Coordinates of C-alpha atoms in Angstrom, one line a residue:
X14 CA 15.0 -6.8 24.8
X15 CA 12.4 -4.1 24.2
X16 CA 15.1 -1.6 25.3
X17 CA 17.4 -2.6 23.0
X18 CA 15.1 -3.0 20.2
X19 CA 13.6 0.5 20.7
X20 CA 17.7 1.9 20.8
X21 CA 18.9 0.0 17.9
X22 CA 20.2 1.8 14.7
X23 CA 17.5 1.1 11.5
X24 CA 20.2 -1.3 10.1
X25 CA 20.0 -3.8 13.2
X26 CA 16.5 -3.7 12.9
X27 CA 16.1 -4.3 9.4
X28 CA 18.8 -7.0 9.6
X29 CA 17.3 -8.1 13.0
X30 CA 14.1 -8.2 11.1
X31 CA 14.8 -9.9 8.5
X32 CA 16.5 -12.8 10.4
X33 CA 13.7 -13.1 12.5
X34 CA 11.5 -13.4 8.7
X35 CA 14.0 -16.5 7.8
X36 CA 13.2 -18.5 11.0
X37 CA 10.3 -19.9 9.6
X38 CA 11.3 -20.6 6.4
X39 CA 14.1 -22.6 7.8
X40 CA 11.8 -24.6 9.9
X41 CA 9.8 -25.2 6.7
X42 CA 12.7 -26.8 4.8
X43 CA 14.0 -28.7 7.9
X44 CA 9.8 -29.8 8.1
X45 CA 10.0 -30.3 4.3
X46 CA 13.3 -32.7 4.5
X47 CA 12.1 -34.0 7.4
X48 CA 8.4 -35.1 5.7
X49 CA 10.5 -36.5 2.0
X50 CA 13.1 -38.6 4.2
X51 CA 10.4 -40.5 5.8
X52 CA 8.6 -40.6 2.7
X53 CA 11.7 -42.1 1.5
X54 CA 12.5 -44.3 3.8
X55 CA 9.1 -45.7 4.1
X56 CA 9.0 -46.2 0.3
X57 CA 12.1 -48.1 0.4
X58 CA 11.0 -50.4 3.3
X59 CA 7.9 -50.9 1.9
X60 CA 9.4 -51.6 -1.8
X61 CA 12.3 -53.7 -0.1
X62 CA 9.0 -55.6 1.7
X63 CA 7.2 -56.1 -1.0
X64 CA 10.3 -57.4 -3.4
X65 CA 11.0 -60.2 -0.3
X66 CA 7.4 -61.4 -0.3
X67 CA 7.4 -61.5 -3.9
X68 CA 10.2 -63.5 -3.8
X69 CA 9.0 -65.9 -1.4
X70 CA 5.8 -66.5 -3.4
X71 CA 7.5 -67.4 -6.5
X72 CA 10.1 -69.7 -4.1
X73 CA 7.4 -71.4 -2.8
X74 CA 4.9 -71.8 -5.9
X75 CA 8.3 -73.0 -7.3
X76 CA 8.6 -75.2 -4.6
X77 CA 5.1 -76.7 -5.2
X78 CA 5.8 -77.6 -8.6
X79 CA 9.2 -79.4 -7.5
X80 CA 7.5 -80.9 -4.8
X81 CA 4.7 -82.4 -7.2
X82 CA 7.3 -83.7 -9.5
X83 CA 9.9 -85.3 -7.1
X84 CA 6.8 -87.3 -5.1
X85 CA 5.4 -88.3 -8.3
X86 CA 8.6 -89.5 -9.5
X87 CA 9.2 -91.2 -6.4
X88 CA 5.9 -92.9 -6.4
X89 CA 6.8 -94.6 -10.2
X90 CA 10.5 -95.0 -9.7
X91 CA 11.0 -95.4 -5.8
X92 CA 15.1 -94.8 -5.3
X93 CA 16.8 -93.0 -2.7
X94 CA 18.1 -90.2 -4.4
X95 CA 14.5 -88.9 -5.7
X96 CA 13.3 -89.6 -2.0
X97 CA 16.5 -87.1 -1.0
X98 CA 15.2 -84.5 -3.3
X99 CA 11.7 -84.8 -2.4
X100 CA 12.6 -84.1 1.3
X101 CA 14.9 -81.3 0.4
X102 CA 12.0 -79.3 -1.8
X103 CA 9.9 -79.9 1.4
X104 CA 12.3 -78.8 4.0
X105 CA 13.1 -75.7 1.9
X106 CA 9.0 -74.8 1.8
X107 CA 8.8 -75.5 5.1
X108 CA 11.3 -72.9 6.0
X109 CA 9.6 -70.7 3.8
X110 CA 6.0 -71.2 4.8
X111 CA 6.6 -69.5 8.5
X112 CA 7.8 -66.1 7.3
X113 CA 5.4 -66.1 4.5
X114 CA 2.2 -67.1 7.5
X115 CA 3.6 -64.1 10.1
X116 CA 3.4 -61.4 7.0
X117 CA -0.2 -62.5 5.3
X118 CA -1.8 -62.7 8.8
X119 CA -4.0 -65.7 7.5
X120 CA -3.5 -68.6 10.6
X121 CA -6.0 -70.8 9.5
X122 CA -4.8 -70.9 5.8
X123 CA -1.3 -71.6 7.1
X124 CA -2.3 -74.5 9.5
X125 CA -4.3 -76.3 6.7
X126 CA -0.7 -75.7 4.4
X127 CA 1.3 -77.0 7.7
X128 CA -0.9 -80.2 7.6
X129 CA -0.9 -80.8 4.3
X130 CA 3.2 -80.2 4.5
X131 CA 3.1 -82.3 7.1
X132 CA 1.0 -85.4 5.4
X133 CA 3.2 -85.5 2.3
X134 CA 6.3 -85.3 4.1
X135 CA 5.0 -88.5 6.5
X136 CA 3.6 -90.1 3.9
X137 CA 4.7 -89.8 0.3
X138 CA 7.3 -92.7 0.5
X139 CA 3.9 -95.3 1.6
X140 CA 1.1 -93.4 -0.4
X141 CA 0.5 -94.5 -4.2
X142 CA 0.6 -91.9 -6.9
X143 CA -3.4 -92.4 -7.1
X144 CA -3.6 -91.7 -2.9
X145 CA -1.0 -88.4 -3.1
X146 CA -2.9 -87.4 -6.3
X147 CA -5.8 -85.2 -4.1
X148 CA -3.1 -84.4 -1.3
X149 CA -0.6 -82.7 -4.0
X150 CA -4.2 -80.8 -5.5
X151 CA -5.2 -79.8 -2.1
X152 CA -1.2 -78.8 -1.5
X153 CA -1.3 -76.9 -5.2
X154 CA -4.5 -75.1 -4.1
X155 CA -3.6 -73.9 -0.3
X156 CA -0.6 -73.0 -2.1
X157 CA -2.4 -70.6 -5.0
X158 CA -4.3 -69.1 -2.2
X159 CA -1.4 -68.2 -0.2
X160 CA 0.0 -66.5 -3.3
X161 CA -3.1 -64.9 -3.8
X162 CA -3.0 -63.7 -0.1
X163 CA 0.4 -62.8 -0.5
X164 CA -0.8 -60.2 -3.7
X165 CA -3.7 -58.7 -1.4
X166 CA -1.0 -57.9 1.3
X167 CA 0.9 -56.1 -1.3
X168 CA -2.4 -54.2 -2.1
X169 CA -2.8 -53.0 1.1
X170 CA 0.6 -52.3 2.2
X171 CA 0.5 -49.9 -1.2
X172 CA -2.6 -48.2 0.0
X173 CA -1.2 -48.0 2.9
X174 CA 2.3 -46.2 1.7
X175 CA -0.3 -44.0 -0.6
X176 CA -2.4 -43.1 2.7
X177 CA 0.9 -42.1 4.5
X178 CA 2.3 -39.9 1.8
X179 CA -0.8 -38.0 1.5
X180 CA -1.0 -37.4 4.9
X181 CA 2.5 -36.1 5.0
X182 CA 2.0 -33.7 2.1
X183 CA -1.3 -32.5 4.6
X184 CA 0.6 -32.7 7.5
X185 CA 3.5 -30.4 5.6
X186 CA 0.7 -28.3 3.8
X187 CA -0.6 -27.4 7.5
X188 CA 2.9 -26.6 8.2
X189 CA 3.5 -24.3 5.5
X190 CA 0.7 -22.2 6.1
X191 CA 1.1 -22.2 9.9
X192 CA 4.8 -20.9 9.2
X193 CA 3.8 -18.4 6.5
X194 CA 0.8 -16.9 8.2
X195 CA 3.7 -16.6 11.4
X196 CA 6.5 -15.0 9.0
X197 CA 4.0 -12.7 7.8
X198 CA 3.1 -11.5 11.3
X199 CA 7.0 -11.0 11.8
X200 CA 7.4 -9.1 8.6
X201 CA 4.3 -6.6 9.7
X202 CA 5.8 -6.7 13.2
X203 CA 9.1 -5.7 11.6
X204 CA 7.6 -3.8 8.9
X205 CA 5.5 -1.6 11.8
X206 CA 8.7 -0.9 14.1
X207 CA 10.0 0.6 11.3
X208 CA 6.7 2.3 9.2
X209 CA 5.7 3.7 12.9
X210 CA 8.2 6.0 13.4
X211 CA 8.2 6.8 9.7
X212 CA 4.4 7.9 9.7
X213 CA 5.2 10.3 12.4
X214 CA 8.0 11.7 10.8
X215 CA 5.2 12.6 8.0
X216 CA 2.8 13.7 10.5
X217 CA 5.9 16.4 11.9
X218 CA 6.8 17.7 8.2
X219 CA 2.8 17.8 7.4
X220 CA 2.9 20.2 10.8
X221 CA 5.7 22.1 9.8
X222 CA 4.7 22.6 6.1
X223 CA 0.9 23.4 6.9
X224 CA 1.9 25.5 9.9
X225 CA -0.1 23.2 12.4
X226 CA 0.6 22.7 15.7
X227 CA 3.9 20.2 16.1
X228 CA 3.4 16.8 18.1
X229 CA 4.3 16.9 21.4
X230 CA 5.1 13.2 21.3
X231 CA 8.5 11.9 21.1
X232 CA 9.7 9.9 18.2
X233 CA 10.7 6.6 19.2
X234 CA 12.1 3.9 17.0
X235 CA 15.5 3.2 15.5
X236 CA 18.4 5.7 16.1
X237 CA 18.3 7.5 12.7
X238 CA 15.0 8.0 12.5
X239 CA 14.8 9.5 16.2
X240 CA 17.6 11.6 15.4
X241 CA 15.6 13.0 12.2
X242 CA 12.6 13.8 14.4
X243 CA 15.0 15.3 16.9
X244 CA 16.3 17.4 13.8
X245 CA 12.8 18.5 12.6
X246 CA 11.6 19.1 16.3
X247 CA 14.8 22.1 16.4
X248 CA 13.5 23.2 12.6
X249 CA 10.0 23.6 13.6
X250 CA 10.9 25.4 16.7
X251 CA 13.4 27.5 14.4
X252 CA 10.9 28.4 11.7
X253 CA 8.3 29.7 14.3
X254 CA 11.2 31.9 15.7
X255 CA 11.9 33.3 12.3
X256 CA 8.1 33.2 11.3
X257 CA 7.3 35.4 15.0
X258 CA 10.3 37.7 13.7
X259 CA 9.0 38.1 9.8
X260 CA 5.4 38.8 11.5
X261 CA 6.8 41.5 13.8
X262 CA 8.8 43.4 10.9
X263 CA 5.6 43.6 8.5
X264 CA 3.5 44.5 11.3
X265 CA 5.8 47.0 12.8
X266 CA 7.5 48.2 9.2
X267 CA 3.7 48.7 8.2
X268 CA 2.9 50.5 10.6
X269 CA 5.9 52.7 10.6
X270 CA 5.6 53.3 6.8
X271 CA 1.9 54.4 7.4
X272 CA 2.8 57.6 9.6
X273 CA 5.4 59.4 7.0
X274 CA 4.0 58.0 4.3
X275 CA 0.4 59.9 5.5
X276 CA 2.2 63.2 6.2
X277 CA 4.6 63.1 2.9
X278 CA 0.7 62.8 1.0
X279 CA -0.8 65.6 3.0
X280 CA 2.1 67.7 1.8
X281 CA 1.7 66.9 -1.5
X282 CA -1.8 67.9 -0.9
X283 CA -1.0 71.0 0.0
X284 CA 1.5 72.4 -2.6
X285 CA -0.5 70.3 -5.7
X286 CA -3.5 72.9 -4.1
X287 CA -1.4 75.7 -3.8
X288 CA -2.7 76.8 -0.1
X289 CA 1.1 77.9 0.5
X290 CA 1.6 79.8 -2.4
X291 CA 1.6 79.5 -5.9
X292 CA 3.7 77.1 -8.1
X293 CA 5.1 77.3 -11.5
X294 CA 4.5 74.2 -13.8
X295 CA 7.3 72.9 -13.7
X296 CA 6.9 72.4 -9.7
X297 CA 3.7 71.3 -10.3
X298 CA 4.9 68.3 -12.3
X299 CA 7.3 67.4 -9.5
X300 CA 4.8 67.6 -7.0
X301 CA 2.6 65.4 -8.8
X302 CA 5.3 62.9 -9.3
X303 CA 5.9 63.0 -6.1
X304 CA 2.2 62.6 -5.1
X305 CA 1.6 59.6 -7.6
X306 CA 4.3 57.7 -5.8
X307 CA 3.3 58.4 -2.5
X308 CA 0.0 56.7 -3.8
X309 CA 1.7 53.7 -5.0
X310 CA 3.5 53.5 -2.0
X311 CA 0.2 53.4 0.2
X312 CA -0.8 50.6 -1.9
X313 CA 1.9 48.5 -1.6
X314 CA 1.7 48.7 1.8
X315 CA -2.0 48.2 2.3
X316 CA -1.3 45.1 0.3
X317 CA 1.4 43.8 2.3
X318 CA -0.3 44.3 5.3
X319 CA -3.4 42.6 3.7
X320 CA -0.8 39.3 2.7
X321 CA 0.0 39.8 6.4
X322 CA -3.4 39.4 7.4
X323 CA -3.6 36.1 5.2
X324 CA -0.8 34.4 6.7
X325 CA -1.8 35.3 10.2
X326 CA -5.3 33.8 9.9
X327 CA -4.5 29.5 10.0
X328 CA -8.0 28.3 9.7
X329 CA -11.1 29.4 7.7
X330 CA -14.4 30.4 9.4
X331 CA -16.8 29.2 6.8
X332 CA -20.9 29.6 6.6
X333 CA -23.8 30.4 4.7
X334 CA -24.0 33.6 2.4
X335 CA -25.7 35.1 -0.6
X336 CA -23.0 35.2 -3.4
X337 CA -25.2 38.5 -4.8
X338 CA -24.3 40.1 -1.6
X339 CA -20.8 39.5 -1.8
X340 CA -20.3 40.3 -5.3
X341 CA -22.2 42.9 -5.1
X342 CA -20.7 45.0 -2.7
X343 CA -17.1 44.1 -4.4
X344 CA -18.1 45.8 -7.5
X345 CA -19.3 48.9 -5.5
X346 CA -15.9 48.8 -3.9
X347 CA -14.7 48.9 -7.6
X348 CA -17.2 51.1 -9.4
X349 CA -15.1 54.0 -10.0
X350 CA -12.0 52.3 -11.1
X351 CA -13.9 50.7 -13.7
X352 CA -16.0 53.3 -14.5
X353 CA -12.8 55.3 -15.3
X354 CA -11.6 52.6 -18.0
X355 CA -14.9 52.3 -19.3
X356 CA -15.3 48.8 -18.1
X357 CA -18.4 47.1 -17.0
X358 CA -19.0 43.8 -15.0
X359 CA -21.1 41.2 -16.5
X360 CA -22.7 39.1 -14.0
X361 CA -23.8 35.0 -14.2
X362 CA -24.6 33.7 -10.8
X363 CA -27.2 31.0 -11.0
X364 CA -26.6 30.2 -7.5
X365 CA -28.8 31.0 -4.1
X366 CA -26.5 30.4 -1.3
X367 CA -22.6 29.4 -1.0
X368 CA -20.8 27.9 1.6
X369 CA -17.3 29.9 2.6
X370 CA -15.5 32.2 4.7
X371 CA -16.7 35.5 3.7
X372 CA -13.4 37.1 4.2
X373 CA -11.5 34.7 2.4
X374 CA -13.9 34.6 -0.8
X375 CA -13.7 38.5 -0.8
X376 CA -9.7 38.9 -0.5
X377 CA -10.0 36.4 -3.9
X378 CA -13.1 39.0 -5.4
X379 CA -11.0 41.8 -4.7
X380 CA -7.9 41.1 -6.1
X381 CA -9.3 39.2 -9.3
X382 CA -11.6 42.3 -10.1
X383 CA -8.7 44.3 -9.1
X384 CA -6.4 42.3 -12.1
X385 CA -8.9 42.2 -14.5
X386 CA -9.5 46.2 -13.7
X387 CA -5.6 47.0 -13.9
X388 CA -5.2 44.9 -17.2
X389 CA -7.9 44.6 -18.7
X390 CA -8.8 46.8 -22.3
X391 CA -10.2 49.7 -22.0
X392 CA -14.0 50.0 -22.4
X393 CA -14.2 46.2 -22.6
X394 CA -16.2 44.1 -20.3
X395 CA -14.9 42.2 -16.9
X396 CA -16.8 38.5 -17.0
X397 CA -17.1 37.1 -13.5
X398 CA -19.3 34.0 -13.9
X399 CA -20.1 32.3 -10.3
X400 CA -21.4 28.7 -10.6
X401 CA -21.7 24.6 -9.6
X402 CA -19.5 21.8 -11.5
X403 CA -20.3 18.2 -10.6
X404 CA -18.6 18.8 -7.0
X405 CA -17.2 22.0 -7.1
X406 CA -17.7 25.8 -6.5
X407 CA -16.5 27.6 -9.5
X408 CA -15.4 31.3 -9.7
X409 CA -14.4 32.6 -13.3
X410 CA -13.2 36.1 -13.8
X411 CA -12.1 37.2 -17.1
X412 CA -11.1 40.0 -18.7
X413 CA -10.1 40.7 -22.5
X414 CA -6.4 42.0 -23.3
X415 CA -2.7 40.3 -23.6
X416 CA -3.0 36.8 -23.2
X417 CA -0.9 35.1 -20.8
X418 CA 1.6 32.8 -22.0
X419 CA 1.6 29.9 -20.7
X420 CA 5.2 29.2 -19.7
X421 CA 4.4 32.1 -16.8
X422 CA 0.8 31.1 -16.0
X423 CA 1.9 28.3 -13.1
X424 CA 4.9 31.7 -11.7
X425 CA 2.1 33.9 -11.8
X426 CA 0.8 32.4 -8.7
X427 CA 4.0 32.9 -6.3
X428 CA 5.0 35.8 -3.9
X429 CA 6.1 39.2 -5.9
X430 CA 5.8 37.5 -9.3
X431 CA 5.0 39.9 -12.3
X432 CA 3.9 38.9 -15.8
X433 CA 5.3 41.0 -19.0
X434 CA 2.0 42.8 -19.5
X435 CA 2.0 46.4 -18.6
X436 CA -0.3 47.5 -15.8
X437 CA -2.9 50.1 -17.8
X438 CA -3.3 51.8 -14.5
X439 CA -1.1 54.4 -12.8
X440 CA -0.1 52.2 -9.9
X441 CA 3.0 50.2 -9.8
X442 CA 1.9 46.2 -9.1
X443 CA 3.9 44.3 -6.0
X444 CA 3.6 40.8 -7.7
X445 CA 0.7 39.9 -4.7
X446 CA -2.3 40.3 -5.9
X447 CA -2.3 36.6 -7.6
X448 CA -0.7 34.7 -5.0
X449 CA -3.3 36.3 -2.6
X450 CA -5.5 34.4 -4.5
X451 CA -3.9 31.4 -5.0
X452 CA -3.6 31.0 -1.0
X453 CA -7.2 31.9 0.0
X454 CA -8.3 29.0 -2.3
X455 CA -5.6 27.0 -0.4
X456 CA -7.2 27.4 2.7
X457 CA -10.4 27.1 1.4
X458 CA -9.5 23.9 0.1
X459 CA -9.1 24.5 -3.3
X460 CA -6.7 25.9 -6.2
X461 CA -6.8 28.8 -8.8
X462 CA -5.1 28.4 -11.9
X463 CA -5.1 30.1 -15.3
X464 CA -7.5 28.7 -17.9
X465 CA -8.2 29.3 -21.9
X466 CA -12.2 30.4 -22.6
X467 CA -13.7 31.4 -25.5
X468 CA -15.2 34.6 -24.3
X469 CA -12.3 36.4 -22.9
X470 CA -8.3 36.5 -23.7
X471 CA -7.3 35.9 -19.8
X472 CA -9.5 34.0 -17.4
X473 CA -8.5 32.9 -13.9
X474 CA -10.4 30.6 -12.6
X475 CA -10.8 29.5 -8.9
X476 CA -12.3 26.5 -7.5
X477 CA -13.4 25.7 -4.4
X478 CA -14.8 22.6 -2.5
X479 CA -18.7 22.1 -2.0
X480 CA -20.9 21.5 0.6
X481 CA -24.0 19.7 -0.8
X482 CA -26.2 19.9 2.3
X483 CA -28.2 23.0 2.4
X484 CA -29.2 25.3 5.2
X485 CA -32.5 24.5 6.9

């Protein structure tokens, strides 16, 4: 059974499942039925009782009073036919009497009624209306009390058909939670067998999409969903192929740029200086074309190897640093650019110590400074504001110029994306520099986005989780 359960397709189980969910409820309506026909029936037995013994008391108290009348008549006019009739009413209460004695459970009552039966049917052609005058009282009274008795059985036997129906509506209540609580243990069985496999489906695309290691456990549960994993267990195997062949083409079409790229710049070098002879103008305008895309070909290169370098490293190595340190040597890295575009940084850093991966936090310096340097107007300032927000490490660089629309601000952040704005610098931008950025934060465990301030006409704005224990 477990065999076939762990090989069946996800519509047998679900099916299976929910079969297994309607066994209960099916016992609770066959309980239910089962619980309202003996209600039923014991309602009608007991009403069917209760009309009989009715019936019997009116008979008899009937009787009484035909009794009373026939024996006083007989005792004025004494004839044979009144006699006849005065033993038939007595015979006919007589017959009564015994069923009426076994249902009231009252012996003694009935053997007093049996004598006085007896006396007046012995003696109520000899007796004198003034001598059968106490005997028909005492006969009148037993009777009455019989009645009464009969009343108080009818009582009970109604408190007793009250006590039985509440006790089956307990007894079915118990019934119905017993059988609930078990169909909900089959549905989360049923529900698990099929959730389990599901979850570990989640766990493989969370693997493959966050580049983590991919579970070495095999998927087991319904056909289609072991097939999937099967599917996603080739894909991840695929995409590390094609992600070891990607790595191995930057690294090695880096590397192999790197070597003419160096020696087509030192030739530059040497005609733009003329140590091989002198040029005319016009070759010294080709040779400095030439030498200005040499140098924007060595940056795009040292930035695709950097984007290299960010994809290759899978986990941060965060600690404790001083954010002056860190900014601070990025803006020495950056002095001269921005001293050639008249820029200047303007610093707000109310913060002692951060917690990060220094290398991380200075590929998202660089880059930003680098933006805000490249498009940023000339001689206007470059904001970088560092600073704490309810839960939240907050990095603001800002620069003034074109705004960015925001249609493009959300593109921005992908591979080899380029906004309208003209670079004011004379390299040529790869579209990098801002998706760098985005996925540093990413690993950091934060985002960057683009966000409107006051103070500046473009402001990105990075934030970053934060650590609220400080360093001893």
């Amino acid at each position: 059974m477990r065999f076939s359960l762990q090989t069946a397709s996800l519509r047998q189980l679900v099916l299976l499942s929910f079969f297994l969910a309607l066994i209960p409820v099916a016992v609770l309506m066959w309980q239910s039925h089962k619980a309202l026909s003996g209600v039923s029936k014991h309602a009608v037995t007991e009403a069917e009782s209760s009309i009989s013994s009715v019936r019997r008391a009116e008979n008899m108290q009937n009787l009484v009073v035909d009794i009373e009348r026939a024996v006083r008549q007989y005792a004025v006019i004494k004839t044979d036919a009144l006699a006849r009739v005065a033993s038939s009413h007595l015979n006919n209460y007589q017959s009564l009497l015994p069923l009426v004695c076994n249902n009231i459970g009252q012996p003694q009552l009935c053997q007093q009624q049996q004598l006085q039966l007896a006396t007046i049917m012995s003696d109520f052609r000899s007796l004198s209306s003034a001598q059968l005058e106490p005997i028909l009282q005492q006969f009148r009274f037993q009777q009455q009390q019989l009645t009464q008795q009969i009343w108080l059985m009818l009582e009970k036997n109604l408190q007793a058909q009250q006590r039985f129906v509440v006790d089956s509506q307990q007894q079915l209540a118990w019934q119905t939670v017993a059988l609930v609580f078990l169909t909900l243990l089959l549905v989360m069985w049923a529900s698990g067998r099929i959730t389990a496999p599901v979850r570990k489906l989640d766990k493989m695309i969370r693997a493959i999409g966050q580049q983590h290691q991919f579970p070495d456990e095999k998927l087991t549960g319904p056909r289609e969903l072991t097939e999937l994993g099967e599917q996603l267990r080739w894909l991840s195997s695929r995409l590390q192929q094609l992600e070891a062949l990607r790595l191995i083409l930057l690294r090695h079409a880096s590397h192999e740029l790197k070597t003419p790229l160096s020696s087509i710049r030192e030739g530059c070098s040497l005609l733009s200086e003329q140590l091989v002879g002198p040029l005319n103008p016009q070759q010294l305008e080709v040779v400095g074309l030439l030498n200005g895309s040499a140098d924007r070909l060595s940056v795009l290169t040292e930035q695709l190897l950097d984007y290299n370098r960010l994809l290759q490293q899978a986990k941060p190595e965060p600690d404790w640093h001083s954010p002056q340190q860190l900014l601070s040597e990025c803006f020495n890295d950056h002095a001269l650019s921005l001293q050639q575009r008249g820029q200047i940084i303007e610093l707000h850093c109310p913060l002692d110590t951060i917690y990060t991966d220094a290398t991380l936090f200075r590929r998202i310096l660089d880059n930003l400074i680098n933006n805000a340097q490249a498009y940023g107007s000339q001689n206007s300032p470059v904001w970088v504001k560092l600073y704490q927000q309810e839960h939240q490490l907050v990095l603001d660089v800002g620069n003034n110029g074109n705004p960015i629309p925001t249609a493009l601000r959300e593109k921005l952040f992908e591979p080899f994306q380029r906004g309208t704005t003209p670079r004011f610098d004379a390299v040529q931008g790869s579209g990098l520099g801002l998706s760098i950025v985005a996925d540093c934060a990413r690993l950091l465990g934060g985002h960057a986005d683009i966000v409107d301030v006051i103070y500046a006409d473009v402001c990105i704005r990075v934030r970053l989780p934060l650590l609220e224990e400080k360093p001893a």
